[in-house]
């Protein structure tokens, strides 16, 4: 029997949902029948409109899409203006104020505190510059990941045209809008691995084959990667090499296979990684052979040995991220800013758009590490750009802890999360900066924080991964974290091994200090954190990761973030009691 959500989607889904959102917006939030709200909120997600958590009834988050992280000139400015004019709520965040944008781990943007009545005006403003929220949530193909500097930096295989064609011919295909579950696609032609093919449902990675004595450029295909539910899987190779001209149809063939055959009964087991578990790569390859009109070729030689993006290798081996100043292939530069925990105020966002116009082409790219990149900066303009006050805060050469940090939405807005994430991480980063010394050659420690096991913050791939939990301390229920170490993408993707569980949140900074200082004292010369973890026994790591309360750190919401309608205020919810609804906001 199909899951009940399949019946909900079967009645109305995809593009048809937009008209209903506009109808409800015209009549007001209260016009959504109370006994139908869960069903309507499920459908709204296709258009990137997510109802926020309990106590925030009538407020929505909107997720945007921008294939491969590309924002054309004027698009970021429009998003910043929407955040300024519409994305302000009834309470201020003590760290970030009111009105901001959140950069996501899929190279896109989220806006919070929107009212349903404003959604049509927001769409009008965004779509006027080509920004869409279509297929940004729900059981859809989500934002396509790619190298954020595709077409600008050196690539072994040009990928920008392939990304655009997948967007136009597959993601925008109405026949494929109702997937069994959300579905992630990545394509990269660079040798750094920055699209993280290992954790996508289908990923194309650059590869080559020698055929009749000539080198042929193309892609190897991997399927079934993902992180959530404490059941991570690396994407598995199909032993399939495809030439660039066959890339799009190969992705389509796997999308269609999963669309037709994916599990629609058990939502806990219907992501593509479980589909690949069930079918096996040999059967999938055989099925694709039946569906594709060209002769399949065995996998070529990939470049995974050269991957450096979140790969746990020394910095001299290559870039771990896109933060800093880098050469473009046309002789200009791109400059990656570091935005702690991926949150930038509306005013800063508009300022960044102005800076991109003044010093570059106006185009801004987003990375999978929640950071923006200004592209097309001439050498002559570089010093002036780096001297801008905005870059003092969002530095291209940040503190090692700030550079390696990522965080999901957390209980501030997500009903699935068990802990607050972004404000807490920001406070922890300052404390670590001021209280932990690192060797001079260590320019980043990757600490990723997810508020729950859905792992939107990619804790499973971090040097140090934090996942939200609950625990008892001094007889009281408090927010807590499970702590793991040793994750990373690269030639051999690994997921964290847990060293401590249910650590009260106010003891986590001390744990991190103890662990990182042990690394600094015990490492061999030049050894990265991931290399040190791999060389150190699990029992020793558990001993070193000692939880501890520390001076100078005050946790922002130790006991009540999940219980309050908003973690940072004591007042009652501003939402009318009759508008309370329970939704799966984090799906």
XYZ file of C-alpha atoms in Angstrom:
587
model
C 0.000 0.000 0.000
C 1.337 3.404 -0.951
C 2.154 5.850 1.818
C -0.623 8.354 2.539
C 1.504 11.170 1.136
C 1.348 9.502 -2.263
C -2.429 9.956 -2.179
C -1.983 13.604 -1.192
C 0.436 14.216 -4.061
C -1.680 12.183 -6.461
C -4.593 14.566 -5.996
C -2.569 17.694 -6.754
C 1.150 18.289 -7.090
C 3.783 20.061 -9.119
C 3.034 23.238 -11.021
C -0.690 23.001 -10.300
C 0.041 23.750 -6.634
C 1.074 27.298 -7.440
C -2.434 28.404 -8.303
C -3.708 27.100 -4.960
C -0.944 28.907 -3.038
C -1.914 32.134 -4.779
C -5.588 31.541 -3.961
C -4.847 30.955 -0.279
C -2.527 33.972 -0.219
C -5.276 36.213 -1.606
C -7.719 35.016 1.060
C -5.213 34.795 3.944
C -3.613 31.994 5.930
C -6.780 31.279 7.886
C -8.538 30.305 4.639
C -6.610 27.013 4.531
C -9.029 24.498 6.091
C -7.581 23.508 9.442
C -8.134 19.785 8.866
C -6.372 19.973 5.477
C -3.342 22.006 6.428
C -0.891 19.126 6.710
C -1.817 17.993 3.194
C -1.536 21.494 1.745
C 1.795 22.117 3.449
C 3.089 18.889 1.880
C 2.088 20.180 -1.566
C 3.410 23.706 -0.954
C 6.945 22.325 -0.608
C 7.149 21.679 -4.343
C 7.209 25.461 -4.753
C 9.823 25.833 -2.030
C 7.284 27.072 0.525
C 7.720 25.347 3.917
C 5.505 25.996 6.884
C 7.653 26.689 9.950
C 7.477 24.785 13.187
C 4.965 24.628 16.004
C 4.324 28.019 17.559
C 5.239 29.814 14.333
C 1.944 29.126 12.600
C 1.263 31.347 9.585
C 5.027 31.884 9.003
C 6.868 30.206 6.144
C 10.348 29.529 4.860
C 11.034 29.774 1.130
C 13.843 27.833 -0.486
C 15.152 29.042 -3.829
C 16.839 27.193 -6.678
C 19.852 28.262 -8.689
C 21.421 25.445 -10.662
C 25.064 24.878 -9.752
C 25.033 27.775 -7.294
C 24.996 30.428 -10.029
C 23.361 33.788 -9.354
C 23.359 36.078 -12.375
C 23.809 39.859 -11.973
C 20.979 41.505 -10.007
C 19.663 38.199 -8.657
C 21.446 38.347 -5.294
C 20.375 41.980 -4.875
C 16.730 41.046 -5.431
C 17.027 38.235 -2.891
C 18.580 40.608 -0.366
C 15.798 43.131 -0.912
C 13.179 40.439 -0.369
C 14.935 39.459 2.867
C 14.949 43.118 3.962
C 11.343 43.838 3.045
C 9.567 40.553 3.786
C 11.746 38.147 5.824
C 11.397 39.775 9.232
C 9.653 38.063 12.099
C 8.091 38.919 15.458
C 11.345 38.414 17.378
C 15.031 39.116 16.821
C 17.748 36.512 16.795
C 20.381 37.675 19.306
C 23.219 36.838 16.905
C 21.766 37.815 13.535
C 19.027 40.337 14.193
C 15.973 40.245 11.937
C 16.011 39.774 8.168
C 18.718 37.615 6.638
C 19.476 34.995 4.011
C 20.711 31.478 4.736
C 23.141 29.911 2.268
C 22.568 26.166 2.108
C 24.689 23.075 1.571
C 23.056 22.605 -1.851
C 24.313 25.943 -3.171
C 20.997 27.710 -2.759
C 19.258 30.143 -0.395
C 16.528 30.010 2.231
C 14.403 32.926 3.484
C 12.491 32.793 6.771
C 9.608 34.567 8.512
C 7.600 34.995 5.311
C 3.836 35.276 5.463
C 1.666 33.406 2.991
C -0.025 36.634 1.961
C 3.314 38.018 0.714
C 4.365 34.970 -1.312
C 2.908 36.147 -4.668
C 4.665 39.526 -4.367
C 7.907 37.776 -3.448
C 7.641 35.493 -6.480
C 6.969 38.491 -8.701
C 10.074 40.307 -7.470
C 12.338 37.258 -7.695
C 11.065 35.927 -11.000
C 11.530 39.344 -12.606
C 15.281 38.664 -12.394
C 15.055 34.936 -13.131
C 15.087 33.489 -9.597
C 12.667 30.637 -8.946
C 11.541 28.517 -6.014
C 10.031 25.797 -8.223
C 11.012 22.254 -7.242
C 13.001 23.559 -4.287
C 11.389 21.204 -1.791
C 9.162 18.194 -1.353
C 9.501 14.977 -3.325
C 11.342 16.566 -6.208
C 14.729 16.805 -7.826
C 16.355 19.399 -5.615
C 18.810 22.110 -6.596
C 21.455 20.612 -8.892
C 24.975 20.772 -7.464
C 28.039 21.539 -9.512
C 31.417 23.155 -9.275
C 30.525 26.713 -8.192
C 33.134 28.146 -10.534
C 32.193 26.029 -13.546
C 33.084 27.965 -16.680
C 35.455 30.211 -14.713
C 38.147 27.932 -13.296
C 39.976 25.060 -14.943
C 37.823 21.996 -15.554
C 38.842 18.727 -17.096
C 35.396 18.524 -18.705
C 33.238 21.610 -19.245
C 30.108 21.113 -17.167
C 28.146 24.385 -17.276
C 26.149 23.518 -20.413
C 25.357 20.058 -19.019
C 24.089 21.530 -15.758
C 21.858 23.971 -17.641
C 20.450 21.236 -19.882
C 19.633 18.990 -16.916
C 17.873 21.935 -15.310
C 15.835 22.746 -18.427
C 14.998 19.265 -19.681
C 14.822 17.108 -16.537
C 14.157 19.235 -13.452
C 11.574 21.287 -15.298
C 9.822 18.237 -16.789
C 6.311 18.126 -15.314
C 6.153 14.365 -15.841
C 8.957 13.887 -13.320
C 7.898 16.344 -10.644
C 6.427 13.747 -8.248
C 9.382 11.608 -7.166
C 9.150 8.893 -4.497
C 11.308 11.139 -2.310
C 13.657 14.083 -2.667
C 16.422 13.410 -5.181
C 19.851 15.024 -5.508
C 21.891 15.390 -8.713
C 25.467 16.588 -9.043
C 27.715 17.151 -12.055
C 31.272 18.372 -11.889
C 34.039 18.583 -14.423
C 36.760 19.811 -12.053
C 39.379 17.710 -10.292
C 38.722 18.970 -6.750
C 35.492 17.021 -6.118
C 33.609 20.130 -5.002
C 30.158 18.898 -6.088
C 30.562 16.010 -3.618
C 29.312 13.302 -5.961
C 29.796 10.789 -3.124
C 26.719 12.028 -1.249
C 24.307 12.509 -4.166
C 21.638 10.227 -5.573
C 23.300 10.410 -8.967
C 26.639 12.062 -9.570
C 28.792 12.543 -12.636
C 32.525 12.777 -11.919
C 35.209 13.647 -14.483
C 37.040 10.707 -16.005
C 38.855 9.690 -19.180
C 39.389 6.623 -21.327
C 41.936 5.838 -23.994
C 40.102 4.554 -27.056
C 42.021 3.655 -30.196
C 45.034 5.426 -28.735
C 43.222 8.714 -28.092
C 42.209 10.226 -24.775
C 38.430 10.646 -24.529
C 37.029 13.019 -21.908
C 33.813 12.234 -20.075
C 32.299 11.177 -16.777
C 32.019 8.149 -14.567
C 28.605 7.620 -12.998
C 27.892 7.005 -9.311
C 24.497 6.458 -7.695
C 22.899 6.103 -4.282
C 24.838 8.429 -1.992
C 23.305 10.150 1.025
C 23.712 10.930 4.731
C 20.450 11.016 6.708
C 18.969 8.821 9.392
C 22.309 7.536 10.654
C 22.359 5.293 7.576
C 24.831 7.056 5.274
C 25.968 5.559 1.993
C 28.707 6.658 -0.380
C 27.490 6.818 -3.957
C 28.446 3.575 -5.677
C 30.099 3.284 -9.085
C 28.065 1.852 -11.956
C 31.223 0.954 -13.890
C 29.891 3.296 -16.548
C 31.723 5.940 -18.574
C 29.642 8.442 -20.521
C 30.838 11.029 -22.990
C 29.659 14.618 -22.478
C 27.105 14.347 -25.297
C 25.448 11.435 -23.437
C 25.591 12.896 -19.939
C 22.106 14.391 -19.792
C 20.293 11.360 -21.178
C 22.162 9.110 -18.720
C 21.030 11.209 -15.770
C 17.492 11.191 -17.147
C 17.517 7.406 -17.479
C 18.373 6.921 -13.804
C 15.899 9.606 -12.701
C 13.143 7.889 -14.670
C 14.093 4.477 -13.282
C 13.852 5.710 -9.708
C 10.669 7.649 -10.507
C 9.022 4.479 -11.830
C 10.449 1.821 -9.521
C 11.346 3.651 -6.310
C 9.643 2.635 -3.073
C 6.487 4.694 -2.480
C 5.371 2.722 0.581
C 7.977 3.276 3.302
C 9.235 6.841 3.529
C 11.945 5.788 5.967
C 13.427 3.511 3.299
C 12.631 5.144 -0.032
C 15.580 7.403 -0.703
C 17.646 6.454 -3.750
C 20.434 5.041 -1.593
C 18.064 2.315 -0.402
C 16.853 1.801 -3.958
C 20.466 1.111 -4.959
C 20.824 -1.229 -1.967
C 17.807 -3.212 -3.171
C 18.569 -3.318 -6.878
C 22.333 -3.477 -6.827
C 24.590 -1.664 -9.266
C 24.750 -4.532 -11.776
C 20.974 -4.617 -12.217
C 20.805 -0.821 -12.473
C 23.508 -0.793 -15.136
C 21.671 -3.469 -17.100
C 18.438 -1.496 -16.890
C 20.150 1.679 -18.069
C 21.588 -0.315 -20.974
C 18.014 -1.132 -22.000
C 16.900 2.476 -21.723
C 19.804 4.249 -23.437
C 20.315 4.443 -27.189
C 24.098 4.270 -27.157
C 26.484 1.446 -26.330
C 27.591 1.567 -22.721
C 31.296 1.786 -21.984
C 33.070 0.573 -18.869
C 34.230 3.177 -16.345
C 37.234 5.230 -17.241
C 40.023 6.461 -15.011
C 38.724 9.043 -12.567
C 40.557 11.800 -10.695
C 39.460 10.889 -7.190
C 43.062 10.651 -6.073
C 43.324 14.379 -6.762
C 40.151 15.339 -4.856
C 40.885 17.934 -2.185
C 37.442 19.405 -1.404
C 36.685 18.354 2.185
C 39.073 15.457 1.612
C 41.188 15.799 4.753
C 44.417 16.426 2.841
C 47.113 19.008 3.625
C 46.392 22.488 2.259
C 49.391 22.385 -0.063
C 47.729 19.542 -1.975
C 44.995 21.898 -3.172
C 41.900 23.869 -2.208
C 39.559 22.436 0.426
C 36.864 25.001 -0.356
C 36.420 28.169 -2.395
C 37.311 30.631 0.362
C 40.140 32.969 -0.647
C 41.500 34.444 -3.874
C 41.923 32.187 -6.914
C 42.859 32.547 -10.564
C 40.238 32.190 -13.279
C 41.200 30.658 -16.580
C 40.570 33.980 -18.354
C 43.194 35.801 -16.282
C 40.734 37.359 -13.832
C 40.111 36.242 -10.255
C 37.356 34.862 -8.110
C 37.159 35.686 -4.412
C 35.395 33.430 -1.930
C 34.040 35.041 1.229
C 33.553 33.113 4.452
C 30.082 33.480 5.966
C 29.991 31.868 9.422
C 27.269 29.186 9.564
C 25.994 30.414 6.190
C 23.876 33.315 7.453
C 24.197 36.863 6.076
C 21.998 39.830 6.937
C 19.801 41.385 4.269
C 21.862 44.589 4.302
C 25.097 42.638 3.889
C 23.568 40.613 1.066
C 22.654 43.778 -0.834
C 26.125 45.167 -0.137
C 27.677 41.969 -1.512
C 25.618 42.357 -4.697
C 26.856 45.952 -5.017
C 30.462 44.827 -4.532
C 30.063 42.089 -7.136
C 28.819 44.748 -9.567
C 31.575 47.216 -8.776
C 34.561 44.888 -8.845
C 33.368 41.931 -10.925
C 30.700 41.085 -13.468
C 27.881 41.191 -10.913
C 27.602 37.418 -10.916
C 27.865 35.609 -7.576
C 28.340 31.878 -7.078
C 27.372 29.809 -4.018
C 29.337 26.834 -2.705
C 28.331 23.636 -0.941
C 30.028 24.991 2.178
C 27.488 27.835 2.598
C 29.741 30.565 1.196
C 29.412 33.107 -1.673
C 32.017 33.712 -4.383
C 32.509 36.982 -6.311
C 33.693 36.185 -9.834
C 35.369 38.024 -12.731
C 37.516 40.362 -10.634
C 40.400 41.931 -12.630
C 43.839 42.087 -11.031
C 43.604 45.865 -10.945
C 40.451 45.743 -8.792
C 41.553 43.022 -6.402
C 43.159 45.156 -3.679
C 40.197 47.518 -3.553
C 37.769 44.603 -3.244
C 39.781 43.030 -0.441
C 39.806 46.380 1.383
C 35.979 46.589 1.497
C 34.570 46.584 5.036
C 32.262 43.654 4.251
C 35.323 41.493 3.688
C 36.632 42.409 7.127
C 33.700 40.514 8.594
C 33.395 37.792 5.952
C 37.092 37.316 5.462
C 38.689 35.449 2.561
C 41.290 34.311 5.144
C 39.202 33.444 8.213
C 39.983 31.781 11.510
C 40.476 27.986 11.045
C 37.372 27.138 13.070
C 35.182 29.650 11.239
C 36.469 28.445 7.874
C 35.542 24.854 8.614
C 32.130 25.454 10.184
C 28.709 24.562 8.780
C 25.314 24.422 10.467
C 21.762 23.538 9.500
C 18.595 25.466 10.413
C 18.030 23.862 13.822
C 15.098 24.338 16.189
C 14.897 28.008 15.360
C 12.593 27.018 12.482
C 12.710 23.249 11.919
C 10.261 20.922 13.642
C 12.539 17.903 13.197
C 15.570 19.419 14.930
C 16.331 18.658 18.566
C 18.751 21.527 19.161
C 19.350 25.137 18.193
C 22.290 25.285 15.789
C 23.271 28.564 14.135
C 23.469 30.970 17.075
C 25.052 28.271 19.232
C 27.660 27.502 16.568
C 28.458 31.201 16.125
C 29.077 31.553 19.873
C 31.160 28.351 19.968
C 33.280 29.554 17.050
C 34.155 32.770 18.875
C 35.000 30.857 22.019
C 37.200 28.390 20.142
C 38.916 31.253 18.318
C 39.778 32.926 21.599
C 40.680 29.842 23.637
C 42.246 27.202 21.399
C 45.588 27.532 19.648
C 46.345 25.540 16.529
C 49.652 24.832 14.829
C 50.552 27.414 12.190
C 50.095 24.941 9.329
C 46.500 24.044 10.322
C 44.261 26.473 8.465
C 40.923 24.725 9.050
C 39.151 22.270 11.315
C 35.844 21.217 9.794
C 33.107 21.206 12.424
C 29.637 20.522 11.011
C 26.504 20.793 13.147
C 23.158 19.150 12.345
C 20.197 19.634 14.646
C 19.009 16.064 14.108
C 19.874 12.828 12.314
C 18.483 14.076 8.978
C 21.970 15.605 8.767
C 21.214 18.654 6.647
C 24.421 20.132 8.102
C 26.467 17.181 6.785
C 27.891 16.255 10.192
C 28.666 12.771 8.871
C 31.331 14.210 6.528
C 33.142 16.476 9.024
C 36.442 16.344 10.844
C 34.221 16.736 13.894
C 30.504 16.116 13.426
C 27.827 17.262 15.871
C 24.248 15.973 15.795
C 21.510 17.301 18.038
C 20.147 15.122 20.843
C 18.585 15.512 24.295
C 20.067 14.501 27.645
C 19.547 14.907 31.376
C 21.872 17.112 33.364
C 21.395 17.837 37.063
C 17.959 16.277 36.812
C 16.856 18.552 33.975
C 16.339 17.815 30.279
C 18.858 19.786 28.217
C 19.952 20.112 24.642
C 22.856 17.823 23.849
C 24.964 16.514 20.987
C 26.411 13.293 19.756
C 30.007 13.902 18.680
C 31.867 11.986 15.966
C 35.214 12.355 14.248
C 37.008 11.422 11.048
C 34.498 12.102 8.270
C 35.305 13.476 4.854
C 34.759 13.266 1.125
C 37.527 12.562 -1.359
C 39.128 9.545 -2.922
C 37.854 7.300 -0.124
C 34.773 8.894 1.478
C 34.409 8.112 5.175
C 31.733 8.947 7.688
C 32.340 9.956 11.279
C 32.771 7.432 14.077
C 31.000 8.407 17.277
C 33.231 9.145 20.250
C 30.719 10.665 22.675
C 26.939 10.608 22.866
C 24.391 12.935 24.451
C 26.925 15.495 25.638
C 25.117 18.475 27.226
C 25.496 21.459 24.903
C 27.381 23.570 27.457
C 30.057 20.846 27.735
C 30.674 20.551 23.991
C 33.083 23.538 23.660
C 35.261 21.990 26.351
C 35.155 18.640 24.568
C 36.220 20.296 21.324
C 39.049 22.133 23.083
C 40.327 18.956 24.711
C 40.163 17.005 21.475
C 41.719 19.651 19.244
C 44.492 20.444 21.718
C 45.295 16.737 21.892
C 45.515 16.708 18.103
C 47.846 19.710 18.134
C 50.086 18.067 20.756
C 50.136 14.507 19.401
C 50.052 14.896 15.625
C 52.998 14.173 13.406
C 54.426 17.074 11.408
C 51.991 18.138 8.682
C 49.330 15.639 9.729
C 45.751 16.792 9.086
C 43.003 16.182 11.607
C 41.478 13.416 9.510
C 44.858 11.734 9.074
C 45.458 11.973 12.820
C 42.063 10.440 13.592
C 42.762 7.577 11.200
C 46.092 6.936 12.922
C 44.672 7.112 16.450
C 42.714 4.294 18.061
C 39.041 4.716 18.827
C 39.508 4.111 22.542
C 42.143 6.832 22.709
C 39.914 9.272 20.830
C 37.085 8.619 23.264
C 39.395 9.372 26.188
C 40.678 12.562 24.595
C 37.175 13.839 23.751
C 36.386 14.638 27.363
C 33.265 16.811 27.897
C 33.859 19.783 30.178
C 32.186 22.982 31.260
C 34.428 25.943 30.485
C 34.728 29.549 31.542
C 33.656 32.202 29.096
C 31.084 30.108 27.223
C 27.429 30.675 27.960
C 25.058 28.501 26.008
C 22.231 30.486 24.364
C 19.375 28.042 25.004
C 20.453 25.020 26.991
C 17.051 23.868 28.186
C 14.159 25.190 26.142
C 14.797 25.629 22.405
C 12.485 22.761 21.459
C 9.873 23.739 24.025
C 9.634 27.405 23.077
C 8.038 28.703 19.892
C 11.309 30.594 19.393
C 14.497 29.668 21.231
C 15.489 33.200 22.212
C 12.331 34.720 23.708
C 10.121 33.998 26.689
C 6.867 35.503 25.424
C 3.969 33.458 24.150
C 3.757 32.628 20.463
C 2.315 35.391 18.276
C 0.397 32.787 16.278
C -3.317 32.332 16.955
C -4.007 29.121 18.876
C -6.452 27.876 16.239
C -3.703 28.005 13.615
C -1.535 25.331 15.263
C -0.567 22.551 12.859
C 2.017 19.780 12.889
C 4.137 19.488 9.760
C 7.288 17.765 8.646
C 9.172 20.982 7.928
C 12.553 19.383 7.462
C 11.668 16.984 4.651
